[in-house]
mmCIF file of C-alpha atoms and ligand atoms in Angstrom:
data_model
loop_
_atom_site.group_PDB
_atom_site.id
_atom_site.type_symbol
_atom_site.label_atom_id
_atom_site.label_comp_id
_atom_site.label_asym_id
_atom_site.label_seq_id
_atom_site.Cartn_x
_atom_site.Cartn_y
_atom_site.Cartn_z
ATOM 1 C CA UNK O 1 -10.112 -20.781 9.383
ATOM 2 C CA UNK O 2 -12.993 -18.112 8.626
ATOM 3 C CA UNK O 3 -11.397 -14.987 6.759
ATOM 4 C CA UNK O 4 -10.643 -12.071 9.113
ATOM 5 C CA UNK O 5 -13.251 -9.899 9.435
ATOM 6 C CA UNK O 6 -12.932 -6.731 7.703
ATOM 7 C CA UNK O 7 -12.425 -3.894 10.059
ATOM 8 C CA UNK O 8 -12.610 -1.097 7.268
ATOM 9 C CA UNK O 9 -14.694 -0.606 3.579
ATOM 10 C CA UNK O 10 -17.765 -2.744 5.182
ATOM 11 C CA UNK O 11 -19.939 0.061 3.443
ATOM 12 C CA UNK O 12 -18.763 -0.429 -0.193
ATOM 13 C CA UNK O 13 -18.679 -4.261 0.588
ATOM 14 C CA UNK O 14 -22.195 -4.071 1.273
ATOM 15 C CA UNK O 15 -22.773 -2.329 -2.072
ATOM 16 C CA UNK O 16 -21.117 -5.295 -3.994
ATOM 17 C CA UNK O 17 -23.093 -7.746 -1.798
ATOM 18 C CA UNK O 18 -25.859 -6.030 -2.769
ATOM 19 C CA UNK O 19 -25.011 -5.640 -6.501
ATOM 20 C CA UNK O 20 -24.622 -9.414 -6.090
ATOM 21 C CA UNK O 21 -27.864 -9.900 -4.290
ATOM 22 C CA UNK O 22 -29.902 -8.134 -7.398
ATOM 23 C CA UNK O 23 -27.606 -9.928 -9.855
ATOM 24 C CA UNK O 24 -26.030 -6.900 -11.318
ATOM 25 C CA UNK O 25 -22.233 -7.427 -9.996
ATOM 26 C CA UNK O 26 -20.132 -6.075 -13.084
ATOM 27 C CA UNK O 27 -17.553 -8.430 -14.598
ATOM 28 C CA UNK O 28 -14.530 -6.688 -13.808
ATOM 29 C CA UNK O 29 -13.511 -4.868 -10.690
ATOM 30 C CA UNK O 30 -9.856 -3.046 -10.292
ATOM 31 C CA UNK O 31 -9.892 -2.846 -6.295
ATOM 32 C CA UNK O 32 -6.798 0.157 -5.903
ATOM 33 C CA UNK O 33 -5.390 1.078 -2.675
ATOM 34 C CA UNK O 34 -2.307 1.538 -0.924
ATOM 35 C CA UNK O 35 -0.043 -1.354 -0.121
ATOM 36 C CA UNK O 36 -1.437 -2.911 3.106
ATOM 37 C CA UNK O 37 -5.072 -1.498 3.393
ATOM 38 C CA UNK O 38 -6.583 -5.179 3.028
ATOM 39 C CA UNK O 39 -7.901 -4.915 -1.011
ATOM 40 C CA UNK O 40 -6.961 -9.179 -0.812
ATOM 41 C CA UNK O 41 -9.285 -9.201 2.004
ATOM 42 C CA UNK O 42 -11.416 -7.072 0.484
ATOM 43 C CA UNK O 43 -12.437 -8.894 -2.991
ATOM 44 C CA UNK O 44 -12.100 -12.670 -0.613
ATOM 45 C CA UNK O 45 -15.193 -11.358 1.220
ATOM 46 C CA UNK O 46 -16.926 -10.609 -2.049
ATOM 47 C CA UNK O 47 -16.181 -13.446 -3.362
ATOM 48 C CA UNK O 48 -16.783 -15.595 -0.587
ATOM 49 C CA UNK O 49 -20.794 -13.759 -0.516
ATOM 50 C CA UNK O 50 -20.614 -14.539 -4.542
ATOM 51 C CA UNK O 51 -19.969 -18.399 -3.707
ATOM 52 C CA UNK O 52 -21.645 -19.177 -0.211
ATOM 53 C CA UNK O 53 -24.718 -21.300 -0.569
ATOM 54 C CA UNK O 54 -26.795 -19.286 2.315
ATOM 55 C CA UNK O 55 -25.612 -16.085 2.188
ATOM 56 C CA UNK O 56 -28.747 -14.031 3.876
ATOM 57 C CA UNK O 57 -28.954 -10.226 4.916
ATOM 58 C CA UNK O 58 -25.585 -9.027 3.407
ATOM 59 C CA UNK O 59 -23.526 -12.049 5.291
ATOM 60 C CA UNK O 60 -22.473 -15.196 3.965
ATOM 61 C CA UNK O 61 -23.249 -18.229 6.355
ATOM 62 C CA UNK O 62 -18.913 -18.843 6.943
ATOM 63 C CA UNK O 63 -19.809 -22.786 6.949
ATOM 64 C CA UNK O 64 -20.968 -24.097 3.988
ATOM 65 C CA UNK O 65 -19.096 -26.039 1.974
ATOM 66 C CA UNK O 66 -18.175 -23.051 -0.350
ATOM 67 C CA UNK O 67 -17.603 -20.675 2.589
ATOM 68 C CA UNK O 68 -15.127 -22.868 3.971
ATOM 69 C CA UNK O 69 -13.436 -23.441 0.699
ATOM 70 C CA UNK O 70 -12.728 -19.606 -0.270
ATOM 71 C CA UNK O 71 -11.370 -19.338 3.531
ATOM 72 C CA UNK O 72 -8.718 -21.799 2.800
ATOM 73 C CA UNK O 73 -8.698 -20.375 -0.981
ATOM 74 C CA UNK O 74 -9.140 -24.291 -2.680
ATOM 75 C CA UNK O 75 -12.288 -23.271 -4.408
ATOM 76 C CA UNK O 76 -12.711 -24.902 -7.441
ATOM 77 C CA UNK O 77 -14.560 -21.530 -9.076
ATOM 78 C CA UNK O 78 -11.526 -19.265 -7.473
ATOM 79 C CA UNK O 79 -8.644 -18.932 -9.601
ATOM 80 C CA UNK O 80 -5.499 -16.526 -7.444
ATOM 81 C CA UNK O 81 -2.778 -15.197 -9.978
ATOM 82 C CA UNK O 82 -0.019 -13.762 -8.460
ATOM 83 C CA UNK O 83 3.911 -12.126 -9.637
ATOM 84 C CA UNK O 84 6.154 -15.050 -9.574
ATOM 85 C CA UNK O 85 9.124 -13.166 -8.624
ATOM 86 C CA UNK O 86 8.755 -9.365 -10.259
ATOM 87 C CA UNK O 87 6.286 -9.863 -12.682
ATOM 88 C CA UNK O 88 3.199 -11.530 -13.928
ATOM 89 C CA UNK O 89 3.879 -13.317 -16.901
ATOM 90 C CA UNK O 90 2.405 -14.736 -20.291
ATOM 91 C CA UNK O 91 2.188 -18.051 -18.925
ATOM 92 C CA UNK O 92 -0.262 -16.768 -16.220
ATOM 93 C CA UNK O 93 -2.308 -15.504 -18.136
ATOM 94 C CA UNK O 94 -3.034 -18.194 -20.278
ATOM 95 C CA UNK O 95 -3.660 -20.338 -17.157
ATOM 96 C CA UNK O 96 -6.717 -17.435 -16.305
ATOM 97 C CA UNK O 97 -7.599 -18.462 -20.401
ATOM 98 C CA UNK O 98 -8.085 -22.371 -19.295
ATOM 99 C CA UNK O 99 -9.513 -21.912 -16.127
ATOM 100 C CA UNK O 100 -12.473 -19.911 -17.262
ATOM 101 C CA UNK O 101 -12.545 -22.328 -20.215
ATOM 102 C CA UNK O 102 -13.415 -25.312 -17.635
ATOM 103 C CA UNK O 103 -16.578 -23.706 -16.679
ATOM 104 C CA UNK O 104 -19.582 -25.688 -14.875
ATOM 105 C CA UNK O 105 -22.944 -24.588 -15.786
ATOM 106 C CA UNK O 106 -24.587 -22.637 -12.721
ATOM 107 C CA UNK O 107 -21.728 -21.518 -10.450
ATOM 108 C CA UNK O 108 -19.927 -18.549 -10.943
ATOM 109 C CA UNK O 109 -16.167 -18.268 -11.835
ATOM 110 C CA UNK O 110 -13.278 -15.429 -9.650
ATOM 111 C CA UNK O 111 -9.932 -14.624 -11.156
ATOM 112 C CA UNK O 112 -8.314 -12.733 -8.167
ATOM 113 C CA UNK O 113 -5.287 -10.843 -9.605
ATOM 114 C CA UNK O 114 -2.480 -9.432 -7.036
ATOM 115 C CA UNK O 115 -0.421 -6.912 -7.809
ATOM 116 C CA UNK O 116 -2.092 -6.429 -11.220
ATOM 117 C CA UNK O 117 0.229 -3.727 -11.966
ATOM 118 C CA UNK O 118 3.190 -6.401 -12.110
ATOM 119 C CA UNK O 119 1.471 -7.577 -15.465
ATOM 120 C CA UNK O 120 4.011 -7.327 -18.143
ATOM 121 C CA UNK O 121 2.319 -5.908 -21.672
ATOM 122 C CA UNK O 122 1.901 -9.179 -23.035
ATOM 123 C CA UNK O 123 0.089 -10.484 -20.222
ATOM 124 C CA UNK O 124 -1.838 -7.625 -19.649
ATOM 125 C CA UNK O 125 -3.341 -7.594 -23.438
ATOM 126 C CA UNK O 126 -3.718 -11.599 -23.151
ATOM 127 C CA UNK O 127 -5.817 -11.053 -20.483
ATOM 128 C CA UNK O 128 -7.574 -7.884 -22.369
ATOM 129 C CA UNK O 129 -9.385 -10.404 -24.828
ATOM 130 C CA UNK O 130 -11.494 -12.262 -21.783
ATOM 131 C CA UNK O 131 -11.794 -8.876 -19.921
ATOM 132 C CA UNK O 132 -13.444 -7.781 -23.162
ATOM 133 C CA UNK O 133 -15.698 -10.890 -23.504
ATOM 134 C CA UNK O 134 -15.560 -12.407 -19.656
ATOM 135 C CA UNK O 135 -17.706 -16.101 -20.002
ATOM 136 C CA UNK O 136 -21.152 -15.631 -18.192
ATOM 137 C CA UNK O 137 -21.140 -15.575 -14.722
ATOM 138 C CA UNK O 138 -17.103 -15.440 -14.094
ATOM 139 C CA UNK O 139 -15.624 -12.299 -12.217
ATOM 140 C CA UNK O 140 -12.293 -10.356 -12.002
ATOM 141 C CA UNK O 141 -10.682 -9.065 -9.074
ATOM 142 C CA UNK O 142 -8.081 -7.074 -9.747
ATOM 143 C CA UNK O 143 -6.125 -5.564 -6.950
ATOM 144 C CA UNK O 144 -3.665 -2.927 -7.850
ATOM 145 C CA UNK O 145 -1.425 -0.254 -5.668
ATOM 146 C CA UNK O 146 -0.773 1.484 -8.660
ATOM 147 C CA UNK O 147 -3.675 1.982 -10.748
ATOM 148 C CA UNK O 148 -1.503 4.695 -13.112
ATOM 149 C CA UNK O 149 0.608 1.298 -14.182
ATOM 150 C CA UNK O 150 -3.214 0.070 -15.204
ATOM 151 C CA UNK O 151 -3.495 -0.552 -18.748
ATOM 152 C CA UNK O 152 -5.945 1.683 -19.871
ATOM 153 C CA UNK O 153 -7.606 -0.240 -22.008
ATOM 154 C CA UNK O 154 -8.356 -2.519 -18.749
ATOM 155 C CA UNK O 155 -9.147 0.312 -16.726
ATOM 156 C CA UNK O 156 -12.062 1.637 -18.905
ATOM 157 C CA UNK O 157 -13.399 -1.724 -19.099
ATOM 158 C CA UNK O 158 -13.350 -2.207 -14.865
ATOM 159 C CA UNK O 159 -15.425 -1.006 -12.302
ATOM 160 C CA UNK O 160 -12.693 0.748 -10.025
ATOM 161 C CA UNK O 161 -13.106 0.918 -5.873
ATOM 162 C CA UNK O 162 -10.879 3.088 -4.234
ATOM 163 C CA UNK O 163 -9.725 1.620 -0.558
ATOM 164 C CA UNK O 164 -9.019 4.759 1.306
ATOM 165 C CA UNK O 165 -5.679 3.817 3.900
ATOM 166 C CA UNK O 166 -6.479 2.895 7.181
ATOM 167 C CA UNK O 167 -7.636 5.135 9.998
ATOM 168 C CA UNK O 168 -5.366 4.766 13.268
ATOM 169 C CA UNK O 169 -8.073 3.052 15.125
ATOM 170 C CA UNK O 170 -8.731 0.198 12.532
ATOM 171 C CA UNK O 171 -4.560 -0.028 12.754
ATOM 172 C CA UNK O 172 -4.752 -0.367 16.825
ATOM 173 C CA UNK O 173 -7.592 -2.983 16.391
ATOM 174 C CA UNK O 174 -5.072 -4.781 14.313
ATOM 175 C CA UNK O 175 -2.226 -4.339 16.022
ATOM 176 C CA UNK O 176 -3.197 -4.012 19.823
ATOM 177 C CA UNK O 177 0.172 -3.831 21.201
ATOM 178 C CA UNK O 178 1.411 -1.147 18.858
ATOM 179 C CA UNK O 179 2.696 2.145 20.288
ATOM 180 C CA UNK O 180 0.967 5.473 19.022
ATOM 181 C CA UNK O 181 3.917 6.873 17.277
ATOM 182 C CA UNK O 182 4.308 3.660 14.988
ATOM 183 C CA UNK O 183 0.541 3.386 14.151
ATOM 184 C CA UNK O 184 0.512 7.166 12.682
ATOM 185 C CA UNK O 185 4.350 6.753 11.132
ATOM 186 C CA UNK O 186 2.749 3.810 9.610
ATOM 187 C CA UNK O 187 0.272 5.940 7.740
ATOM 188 C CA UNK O 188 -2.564 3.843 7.492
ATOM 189 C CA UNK O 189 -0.804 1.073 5.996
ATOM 190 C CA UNK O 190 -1.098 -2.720 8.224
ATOM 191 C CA UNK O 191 2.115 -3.865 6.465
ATOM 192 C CA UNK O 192 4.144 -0.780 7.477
ATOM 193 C CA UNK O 193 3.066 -1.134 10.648
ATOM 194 C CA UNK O 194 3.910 -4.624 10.819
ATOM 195 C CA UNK O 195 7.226 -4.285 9.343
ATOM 196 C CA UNK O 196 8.133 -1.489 12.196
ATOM 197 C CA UNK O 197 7.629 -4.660 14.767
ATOM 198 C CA UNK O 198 11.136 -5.496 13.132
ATOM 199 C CA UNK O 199 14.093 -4.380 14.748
ATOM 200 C CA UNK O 200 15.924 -3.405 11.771
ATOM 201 C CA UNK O 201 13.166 -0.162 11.671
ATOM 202 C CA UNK O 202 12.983 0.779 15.384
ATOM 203 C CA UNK O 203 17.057 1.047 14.096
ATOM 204 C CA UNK O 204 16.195 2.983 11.465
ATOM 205 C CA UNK O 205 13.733 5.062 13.285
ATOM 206 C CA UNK O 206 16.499 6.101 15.148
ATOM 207 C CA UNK O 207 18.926 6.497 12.534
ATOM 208 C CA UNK O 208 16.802 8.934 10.739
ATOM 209 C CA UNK O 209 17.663 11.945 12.393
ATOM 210 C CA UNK O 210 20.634 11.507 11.632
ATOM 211 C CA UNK O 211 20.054 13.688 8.460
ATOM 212 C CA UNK O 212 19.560 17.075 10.752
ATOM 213 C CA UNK O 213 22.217 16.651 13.255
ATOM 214 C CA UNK O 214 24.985 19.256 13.156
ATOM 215 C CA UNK O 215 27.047 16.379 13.185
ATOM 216 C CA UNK O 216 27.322 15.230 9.960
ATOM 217 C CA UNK O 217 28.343 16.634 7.359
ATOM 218 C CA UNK O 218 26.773 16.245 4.060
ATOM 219 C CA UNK O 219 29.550 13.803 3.275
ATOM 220 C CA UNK O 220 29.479 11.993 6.872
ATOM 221 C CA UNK O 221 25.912 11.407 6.126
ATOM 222 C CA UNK O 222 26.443 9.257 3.530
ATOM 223 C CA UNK O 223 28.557 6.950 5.314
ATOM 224 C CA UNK O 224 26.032 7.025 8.665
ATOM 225 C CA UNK O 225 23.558 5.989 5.774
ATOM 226 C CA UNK O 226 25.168 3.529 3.827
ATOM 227 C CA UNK O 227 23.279 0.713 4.688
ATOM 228 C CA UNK O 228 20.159 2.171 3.553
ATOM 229 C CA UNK O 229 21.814 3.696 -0.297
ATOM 230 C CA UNK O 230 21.877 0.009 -0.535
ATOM 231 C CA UNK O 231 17.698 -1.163 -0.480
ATOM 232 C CA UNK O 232 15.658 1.191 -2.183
ATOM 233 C CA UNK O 233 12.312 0.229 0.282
ATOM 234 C CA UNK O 234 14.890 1.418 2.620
ATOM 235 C CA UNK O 235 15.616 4.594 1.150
ATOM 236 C CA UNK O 236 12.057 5.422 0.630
ATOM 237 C CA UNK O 237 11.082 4.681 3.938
ATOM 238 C CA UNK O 238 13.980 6.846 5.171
ATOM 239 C CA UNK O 239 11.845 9.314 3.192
ATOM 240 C CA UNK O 240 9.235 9.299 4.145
ATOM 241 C CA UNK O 241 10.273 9.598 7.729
ATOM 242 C CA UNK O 242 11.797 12.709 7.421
ATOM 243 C CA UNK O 243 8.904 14.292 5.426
ATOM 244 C CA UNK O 244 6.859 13.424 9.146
ATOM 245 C CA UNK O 245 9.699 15.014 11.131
ATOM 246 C CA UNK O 246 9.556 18.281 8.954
ATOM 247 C CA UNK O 247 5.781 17.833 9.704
ATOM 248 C CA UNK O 248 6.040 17.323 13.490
ATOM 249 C CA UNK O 249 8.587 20.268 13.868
ATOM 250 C CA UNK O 250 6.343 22.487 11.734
ATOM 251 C CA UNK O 251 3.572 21.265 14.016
ATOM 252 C CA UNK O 252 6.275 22.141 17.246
ATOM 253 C CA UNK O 253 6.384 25.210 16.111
ATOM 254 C CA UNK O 254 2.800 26.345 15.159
ATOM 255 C CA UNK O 255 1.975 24.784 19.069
ATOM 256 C CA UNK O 256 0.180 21.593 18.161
ATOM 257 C CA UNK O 257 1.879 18.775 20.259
ATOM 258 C CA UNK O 258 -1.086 17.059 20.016
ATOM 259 C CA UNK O 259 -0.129 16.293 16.068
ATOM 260 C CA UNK O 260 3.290 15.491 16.549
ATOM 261 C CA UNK O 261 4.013 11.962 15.608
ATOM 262 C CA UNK O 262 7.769 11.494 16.851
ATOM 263 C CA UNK O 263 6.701 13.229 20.052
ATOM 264 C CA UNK O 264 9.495 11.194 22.134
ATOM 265 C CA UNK O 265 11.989 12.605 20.257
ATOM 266 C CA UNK O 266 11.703 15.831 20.404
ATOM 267 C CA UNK O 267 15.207 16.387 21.172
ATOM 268 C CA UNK O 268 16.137 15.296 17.751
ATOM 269 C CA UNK O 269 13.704 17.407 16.429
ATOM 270 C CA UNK O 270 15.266 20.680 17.906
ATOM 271 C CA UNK O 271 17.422 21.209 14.539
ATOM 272 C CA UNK O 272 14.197 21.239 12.570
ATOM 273 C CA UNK O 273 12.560 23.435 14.578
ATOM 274 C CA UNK O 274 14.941 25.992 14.774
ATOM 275 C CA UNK O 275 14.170 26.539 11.098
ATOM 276 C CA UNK O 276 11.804 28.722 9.057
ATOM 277 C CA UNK O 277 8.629 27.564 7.936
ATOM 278 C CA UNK O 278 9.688 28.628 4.542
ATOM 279 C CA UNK O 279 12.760 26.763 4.709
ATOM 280 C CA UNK O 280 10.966 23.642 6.155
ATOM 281 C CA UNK O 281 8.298 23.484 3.353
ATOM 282 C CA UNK O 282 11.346 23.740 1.091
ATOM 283 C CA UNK O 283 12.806 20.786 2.517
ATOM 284 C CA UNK O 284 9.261 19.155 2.844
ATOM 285 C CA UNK O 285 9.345 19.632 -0.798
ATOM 286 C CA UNK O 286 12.662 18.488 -1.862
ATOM 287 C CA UNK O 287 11.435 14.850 -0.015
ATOM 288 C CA UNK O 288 8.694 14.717 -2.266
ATOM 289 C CA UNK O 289 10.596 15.415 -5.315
ATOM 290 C CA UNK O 290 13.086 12.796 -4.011
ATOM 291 C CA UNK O 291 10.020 10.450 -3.719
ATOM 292 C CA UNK O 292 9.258 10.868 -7.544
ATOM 293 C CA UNK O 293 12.637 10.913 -8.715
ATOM 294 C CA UNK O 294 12.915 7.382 -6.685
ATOM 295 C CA UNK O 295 10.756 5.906 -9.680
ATOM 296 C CA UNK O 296 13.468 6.486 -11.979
ATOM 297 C CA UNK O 297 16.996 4.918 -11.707
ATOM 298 C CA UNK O 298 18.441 7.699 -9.695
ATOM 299 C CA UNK O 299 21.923 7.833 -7.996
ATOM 300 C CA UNK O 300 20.569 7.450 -4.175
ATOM 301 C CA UNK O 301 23.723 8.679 -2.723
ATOM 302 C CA UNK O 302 24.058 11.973 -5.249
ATOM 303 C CA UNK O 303 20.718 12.514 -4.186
ATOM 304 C CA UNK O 304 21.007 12.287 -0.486
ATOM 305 C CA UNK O 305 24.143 14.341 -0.499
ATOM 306 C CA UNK O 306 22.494 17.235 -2.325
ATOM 307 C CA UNK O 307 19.505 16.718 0.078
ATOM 308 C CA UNK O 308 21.999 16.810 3.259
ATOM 309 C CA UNK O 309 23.511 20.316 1.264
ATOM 310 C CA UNK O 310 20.081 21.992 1.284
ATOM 311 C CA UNK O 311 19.702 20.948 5.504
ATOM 312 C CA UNK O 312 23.275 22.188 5.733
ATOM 313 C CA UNK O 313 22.397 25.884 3.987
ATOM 314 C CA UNK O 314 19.207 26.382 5.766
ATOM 315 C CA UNK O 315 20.453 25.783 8.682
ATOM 316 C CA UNK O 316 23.350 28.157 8.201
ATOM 317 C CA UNK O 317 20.994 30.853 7.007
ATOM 318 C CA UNK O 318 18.997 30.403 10.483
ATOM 319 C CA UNK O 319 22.059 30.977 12.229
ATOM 320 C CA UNK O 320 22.799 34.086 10.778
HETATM 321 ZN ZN1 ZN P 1 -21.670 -20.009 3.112
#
């Protein structure tokens, strides 16, 4: 099967097709970009240009033997590492070691790396020592949604490319029968997207306003979220959800429909909008330090109770 065709980044493939063309492709590339914005895809279609035996004008042929063997990724030259359960280990690495040991004279070697920033220490500085001195003509692809968790020392040696996220068009192109609403909640990521196909998040979707109802009480909301204290990728989507409905009802309010991504639930919305910009960038704020704090082991249901406390106040202070 040929490799999907890449909807977004076709310019800066065409500068590493290019860099390949005048044989000046770096060793080392650290391809960083949010999860689901195609950086896999990405470095295949390099490295399927690196490999293909008639690659001409920027495109590689998609039938030659080596063409069809990076589609189905059994290329001998095209070694794939990825986490084997939460992390890349030692073993891995030493596997990268060997397979750029067995080199063949003329063609080139790939190491594609997922989820490089899964790479405990150990691996990480194994793999340092053939960063540092790569054999001639072998390439690393290292994809990474957290280029912070990057050792630097790996970094400074790498060429980085930044995927941007996806626009909303690319997203539609991908995902034809996908509403509008869940194509800009899914902020330019395809696996977001995909993942609110699921029933489970249309649930959630719903749930989530939950957190502004009258109803509940800060305490009541804990119980009407329980399900989600339990999964953090739950919890963070829940998140991030709210931060867009305190960004629709600010949008409400300044007259901007157009912007408004939750725009069939408006209803729900009322709560928020009844607030104060003030008090809404407050609470747009307190999601964000939520988000942070959500990279530390953090008691989720201390934290949404406070959170429910601050909706509670501010919407007592509109009320006076
Ligand atoms: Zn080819």
């Amino acid at each position: 099967m040929a490799l999907k065709p890449l909807l977004q980044h076709t310019q800066l493939l065409e500068t590493l097709k290019s860099a390949i063309d005048q044989q000046k492709l770096a060793s080392t590339h650290i391809i960083s970009g949010s999860p689901g914005v195609g950086k896999k895809l990405f470095s295949l279609h390099v490295i399927q240009y690196l490999f293909c035996d008639h690659k001409n004008n920027y495109q590689a042929c998609g039938e030659c033997g080596s063409c069809r063997k990076i589609q189905n990724t059994q290329h001998e030259g095209l070694h794939i590492v990825e986490p084997q359960g939460a992390q890349i280990k030692i073993e891995q690495a030493r596997e990268v070691i060997r397979f750029l040991s067995l080199k063949s004279q003329m063609q080139p070697q790939a190491v594609l790396i997922l989820e490089a920033h899964k790479m405990n220490p150990q691996t990480a500085n194994a793999l340092l020592k053939v960063i540092e001195e790569p054999p001639e003509n072998s390439y690393f692809f290292i994809c990474t949604s957290s280029l912070s968790a990057m050792l630097p020392t790996i970094r400074s040696r790498s060429q980085i490319w930044r995927l941007p996220n996806l626009k909303p068009e690319t997203l539609k192109t991908i995902f034809p029968q996908a509403e509008e609403t869940l194509i800009l909640s899914a902020q330019g990521r395809a696996d977001l997207l995909e993942k609110s196909f699921s029933e489970s998040t249309t649930e959630l979707h719903n749930k989530s306003f939950a957190v502004w109802s009258e109803k509940f009480s800060s305490v009541t909301v804990l119980d009407e979220f329980q399900e989600e204290l339990k999964s953090r990728e739950d919890f963070v989507t829940l998140l991030s959800l709210w931060q867009q409905q305190i960004r629709d009802a600010c949008f409400i309010k300044s007259g901007r429909p157009k912007n408004v991504i939750f725009s069939k639930h408006q209803e729900q919305l009322n709560a928020l909008t009844q607030l104060s910009f003030e008090q809404l960038e407050k609470l747009f704020c307190h999601c964000l330090d939520m988000q942070q704090e959500m990279n530390y082991n953090v008691d989720k249901s201390l934290m949404l109770q406070n959170f429910s406390l601050k909706v509670k106040e501010c919407q007592s202070v509109s009320l006076d």
